[in-house]
Short mmCIF file of N, CA, C and O in Angstrom, two decimals:
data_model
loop_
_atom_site.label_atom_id
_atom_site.label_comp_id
_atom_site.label_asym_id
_atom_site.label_seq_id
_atom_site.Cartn_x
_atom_site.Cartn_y
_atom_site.Cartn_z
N UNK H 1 146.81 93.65 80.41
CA UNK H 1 145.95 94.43 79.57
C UNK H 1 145.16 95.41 80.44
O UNK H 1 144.82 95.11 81.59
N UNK H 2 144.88 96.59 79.86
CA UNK H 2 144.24 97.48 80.93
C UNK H 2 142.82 97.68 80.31
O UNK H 2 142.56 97.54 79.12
N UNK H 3 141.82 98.08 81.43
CA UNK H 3 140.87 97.79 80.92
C UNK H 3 139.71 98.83 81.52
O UNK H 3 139.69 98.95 82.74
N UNK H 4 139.05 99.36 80.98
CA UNK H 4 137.96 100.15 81.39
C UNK H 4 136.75 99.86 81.42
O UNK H 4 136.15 99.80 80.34
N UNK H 5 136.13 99.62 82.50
CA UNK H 5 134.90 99.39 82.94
C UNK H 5 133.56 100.48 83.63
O UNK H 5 133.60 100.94 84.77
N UNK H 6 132.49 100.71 82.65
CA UNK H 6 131.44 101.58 82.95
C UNK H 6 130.71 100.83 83.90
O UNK H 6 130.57 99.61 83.90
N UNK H 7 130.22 101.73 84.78
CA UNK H 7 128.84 101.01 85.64
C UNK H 7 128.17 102.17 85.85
O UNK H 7 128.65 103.29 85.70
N UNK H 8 126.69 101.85 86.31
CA UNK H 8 125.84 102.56 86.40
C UNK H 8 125.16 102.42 87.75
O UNK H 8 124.84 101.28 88.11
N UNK H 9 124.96 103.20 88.36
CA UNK H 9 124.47 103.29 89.63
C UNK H 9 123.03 104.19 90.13
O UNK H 9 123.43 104.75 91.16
N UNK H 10 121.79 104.54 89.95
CA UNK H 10 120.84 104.86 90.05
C UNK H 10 121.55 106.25 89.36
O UNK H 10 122.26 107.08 89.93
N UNK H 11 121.20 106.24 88.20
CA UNK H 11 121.49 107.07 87.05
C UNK H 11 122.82 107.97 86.92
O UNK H 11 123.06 109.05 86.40
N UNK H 12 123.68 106.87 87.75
CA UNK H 12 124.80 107.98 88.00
C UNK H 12 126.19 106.79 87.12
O UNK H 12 126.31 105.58 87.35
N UNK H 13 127.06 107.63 86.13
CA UNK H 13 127.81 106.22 85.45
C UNK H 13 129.04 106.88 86.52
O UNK H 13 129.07 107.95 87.13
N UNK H 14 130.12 105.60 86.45
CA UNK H 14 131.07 105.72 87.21
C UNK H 14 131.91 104.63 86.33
O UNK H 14 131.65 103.43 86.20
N UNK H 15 133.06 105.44 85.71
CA UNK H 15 134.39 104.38 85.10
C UNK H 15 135.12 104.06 85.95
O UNK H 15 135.18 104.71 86.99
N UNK H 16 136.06 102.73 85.69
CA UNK H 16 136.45 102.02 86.48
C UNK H 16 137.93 101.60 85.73
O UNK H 16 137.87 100.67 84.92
N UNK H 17 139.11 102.18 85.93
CA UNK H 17 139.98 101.63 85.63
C UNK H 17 141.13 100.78 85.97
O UNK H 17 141.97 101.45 86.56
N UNK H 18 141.37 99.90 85.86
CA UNK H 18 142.07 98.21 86.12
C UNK H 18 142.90 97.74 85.30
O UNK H 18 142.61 98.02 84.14
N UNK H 19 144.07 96.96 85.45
CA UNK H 19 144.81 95.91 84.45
C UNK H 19 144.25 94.68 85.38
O UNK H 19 143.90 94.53 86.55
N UNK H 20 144.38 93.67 83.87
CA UNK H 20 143.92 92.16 84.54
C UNK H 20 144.37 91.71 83.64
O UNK H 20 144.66 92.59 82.82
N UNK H 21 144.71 90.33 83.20
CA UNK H 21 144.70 89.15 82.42
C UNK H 21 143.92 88.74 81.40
O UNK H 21 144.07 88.18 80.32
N UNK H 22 142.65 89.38 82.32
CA UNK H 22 141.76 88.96 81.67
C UNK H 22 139.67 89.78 81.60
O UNK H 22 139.38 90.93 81.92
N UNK H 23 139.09 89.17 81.30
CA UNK H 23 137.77 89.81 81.33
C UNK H 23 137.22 89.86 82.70
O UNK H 23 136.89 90.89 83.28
N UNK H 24 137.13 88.40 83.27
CA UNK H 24 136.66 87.91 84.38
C UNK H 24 137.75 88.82 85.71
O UNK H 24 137.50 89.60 86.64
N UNK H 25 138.87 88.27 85.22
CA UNK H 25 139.62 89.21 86.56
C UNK H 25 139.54 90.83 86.74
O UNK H 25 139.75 91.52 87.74
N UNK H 26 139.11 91.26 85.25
CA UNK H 26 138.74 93.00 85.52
C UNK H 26 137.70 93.09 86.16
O UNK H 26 137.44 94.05 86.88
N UNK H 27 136.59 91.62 85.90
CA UNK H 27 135.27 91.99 86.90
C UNK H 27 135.49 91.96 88.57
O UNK H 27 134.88 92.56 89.45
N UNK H 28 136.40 91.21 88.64
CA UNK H 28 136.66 90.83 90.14
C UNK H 28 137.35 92.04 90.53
O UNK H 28 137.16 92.48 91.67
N UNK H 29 138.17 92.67 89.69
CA UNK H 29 139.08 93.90 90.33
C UNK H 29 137.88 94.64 90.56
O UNK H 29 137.80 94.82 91.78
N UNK H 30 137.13 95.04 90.10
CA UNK H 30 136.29 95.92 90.02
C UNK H 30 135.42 95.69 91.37
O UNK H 30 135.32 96.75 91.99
N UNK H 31 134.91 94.84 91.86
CA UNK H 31 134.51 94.62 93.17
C UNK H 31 134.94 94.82 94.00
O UNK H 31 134.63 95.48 94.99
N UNK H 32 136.01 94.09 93.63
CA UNK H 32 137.08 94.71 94.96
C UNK H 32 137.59 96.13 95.13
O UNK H 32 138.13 96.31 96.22
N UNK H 33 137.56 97.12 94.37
CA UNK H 33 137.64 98.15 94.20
C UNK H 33 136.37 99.19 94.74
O UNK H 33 136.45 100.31 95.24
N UNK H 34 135.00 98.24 94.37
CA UNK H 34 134.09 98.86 94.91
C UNK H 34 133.57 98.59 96.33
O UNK H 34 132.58 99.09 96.87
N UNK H 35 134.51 97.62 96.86
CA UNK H 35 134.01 97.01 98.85
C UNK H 35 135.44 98.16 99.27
O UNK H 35 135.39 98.89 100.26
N UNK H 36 136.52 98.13 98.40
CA UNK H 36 137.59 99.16 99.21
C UNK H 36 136.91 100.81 99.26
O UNK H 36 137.43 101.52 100.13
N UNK H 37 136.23 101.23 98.73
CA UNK H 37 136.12 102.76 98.17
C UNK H 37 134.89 103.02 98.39
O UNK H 37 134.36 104.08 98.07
N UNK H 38 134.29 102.02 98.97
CA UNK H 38 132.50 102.48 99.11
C UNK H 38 132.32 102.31 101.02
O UNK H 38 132.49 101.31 101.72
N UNK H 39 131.95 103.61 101.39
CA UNK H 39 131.98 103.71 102.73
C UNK H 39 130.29 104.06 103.26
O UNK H 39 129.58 104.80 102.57
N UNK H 40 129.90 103.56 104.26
CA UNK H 40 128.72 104.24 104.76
C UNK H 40 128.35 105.67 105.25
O UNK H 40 128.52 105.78 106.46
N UNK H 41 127.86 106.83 104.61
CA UNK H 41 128.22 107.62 105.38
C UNK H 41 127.47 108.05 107.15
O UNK H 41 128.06 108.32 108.20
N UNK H 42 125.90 107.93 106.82
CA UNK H 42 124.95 107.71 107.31
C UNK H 42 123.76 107.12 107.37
O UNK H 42 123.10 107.09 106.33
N UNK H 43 123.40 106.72 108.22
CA UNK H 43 122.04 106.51 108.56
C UNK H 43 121.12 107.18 109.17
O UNK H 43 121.32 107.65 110.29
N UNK H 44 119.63 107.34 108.30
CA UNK H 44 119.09 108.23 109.17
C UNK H 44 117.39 107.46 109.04
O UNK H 44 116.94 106.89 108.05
N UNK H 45 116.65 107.70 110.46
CA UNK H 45 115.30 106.96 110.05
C UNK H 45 114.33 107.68 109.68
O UNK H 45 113.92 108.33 110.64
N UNK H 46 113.78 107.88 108.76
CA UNK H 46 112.57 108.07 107.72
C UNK H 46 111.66 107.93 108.02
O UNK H 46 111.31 106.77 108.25
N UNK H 47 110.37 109.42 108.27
CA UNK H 47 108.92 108.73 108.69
C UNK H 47 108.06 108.27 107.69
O UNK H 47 107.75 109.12 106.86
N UNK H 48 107.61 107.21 107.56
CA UNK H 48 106.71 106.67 106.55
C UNK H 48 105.61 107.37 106.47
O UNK H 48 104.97 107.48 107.52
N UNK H 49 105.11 108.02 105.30
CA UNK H 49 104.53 108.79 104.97
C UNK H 49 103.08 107.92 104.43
O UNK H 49 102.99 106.85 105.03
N UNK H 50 102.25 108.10 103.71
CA UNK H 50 101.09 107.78 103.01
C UNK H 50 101.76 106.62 101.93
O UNK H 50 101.19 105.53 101.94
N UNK H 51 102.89 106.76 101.02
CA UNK H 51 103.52 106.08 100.19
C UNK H 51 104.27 105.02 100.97
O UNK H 51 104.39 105.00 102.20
N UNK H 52 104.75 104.14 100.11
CA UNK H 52 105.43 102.96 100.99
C UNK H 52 106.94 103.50 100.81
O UNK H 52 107.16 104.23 99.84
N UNK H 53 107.91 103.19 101.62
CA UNK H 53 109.60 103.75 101.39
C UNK H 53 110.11 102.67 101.14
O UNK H 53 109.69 101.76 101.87
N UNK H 54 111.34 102.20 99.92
CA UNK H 54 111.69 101.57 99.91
C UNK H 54 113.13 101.63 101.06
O UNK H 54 113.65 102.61 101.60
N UNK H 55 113.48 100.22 101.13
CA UNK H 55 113.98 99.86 102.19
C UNK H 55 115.48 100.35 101.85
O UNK H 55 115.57 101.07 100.86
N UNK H 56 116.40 100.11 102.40
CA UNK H 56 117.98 100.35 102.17
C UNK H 56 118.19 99.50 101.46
O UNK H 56 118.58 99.73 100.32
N UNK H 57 117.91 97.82 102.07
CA UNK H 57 118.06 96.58 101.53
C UNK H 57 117.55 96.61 99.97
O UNK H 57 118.08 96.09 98.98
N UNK H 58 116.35 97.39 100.05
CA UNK H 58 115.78 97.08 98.79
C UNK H 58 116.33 98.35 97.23
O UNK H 58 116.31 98.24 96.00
N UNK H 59 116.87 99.78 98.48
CA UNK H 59 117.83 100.22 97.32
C UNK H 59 119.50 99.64 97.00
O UNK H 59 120.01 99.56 95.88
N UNK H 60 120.10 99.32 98.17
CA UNK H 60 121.07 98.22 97.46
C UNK H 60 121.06 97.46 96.60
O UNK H 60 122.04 97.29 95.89
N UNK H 61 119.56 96.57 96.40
CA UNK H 61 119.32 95.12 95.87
C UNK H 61 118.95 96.12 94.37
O UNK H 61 118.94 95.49 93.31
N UNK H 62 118.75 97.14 94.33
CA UNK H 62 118.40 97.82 92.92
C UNK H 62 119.65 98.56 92.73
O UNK H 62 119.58 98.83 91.53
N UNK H 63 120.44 98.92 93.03
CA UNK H 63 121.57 99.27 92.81
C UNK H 63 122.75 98.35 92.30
O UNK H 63 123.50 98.64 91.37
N UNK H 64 122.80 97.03 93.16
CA UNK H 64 123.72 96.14 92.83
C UNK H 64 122.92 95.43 91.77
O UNK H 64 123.69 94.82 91.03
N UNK H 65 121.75 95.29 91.46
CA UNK H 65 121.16 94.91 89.92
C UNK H 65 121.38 95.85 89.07
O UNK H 65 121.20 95.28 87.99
N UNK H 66 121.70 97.10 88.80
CA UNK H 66 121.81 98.00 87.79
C UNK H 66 123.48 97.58 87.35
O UNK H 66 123.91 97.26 86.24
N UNK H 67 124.01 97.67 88.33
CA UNK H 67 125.85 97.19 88.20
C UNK H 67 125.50 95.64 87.46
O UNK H 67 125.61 95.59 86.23
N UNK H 68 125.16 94.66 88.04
CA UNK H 68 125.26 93.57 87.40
C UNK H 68 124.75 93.63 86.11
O UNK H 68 124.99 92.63 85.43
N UNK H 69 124.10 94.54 85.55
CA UNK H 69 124.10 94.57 84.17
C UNK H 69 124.71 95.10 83.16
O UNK H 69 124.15 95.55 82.16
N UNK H 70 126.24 95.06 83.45
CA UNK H 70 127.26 95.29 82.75
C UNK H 70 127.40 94.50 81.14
O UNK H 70 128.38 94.71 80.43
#
């Protein structure tokens, strides 16, 4: 069965298309799709200003919570 999957990524949607068996295995394709295709491009260090910066860790951890709410 083929299957199309929306996600959302700090206001950005991104479809996702897969065959699976099933519900659960389109979720798993889909991960795996997103550790093959998602690359680092850079890093760069940031002077902390008057405001606090959130961390990398802490925009990942809000990023991969926006996806998990599929």
């Amino acid at each position: 069965m083929k299957y199309l999957i929306k996600i959302e990524i700090n206001d950005i949607e991104f479809q996702i298309h897969t065959e699976a068996g099933s519900e659960r295995e389109a979720k798993d394709n889909v991960w795996e799709i997103i550790r093959r295709k998602t690359s680092l491009k850079s890093i760069e260090k940031e002077a902390m200003g008057s405001e606090e910066v959130a961390s990398l860790g802490q925009k990942l951890a809000e990023g991969i919570r926006s996806v998990l709410l599929l």
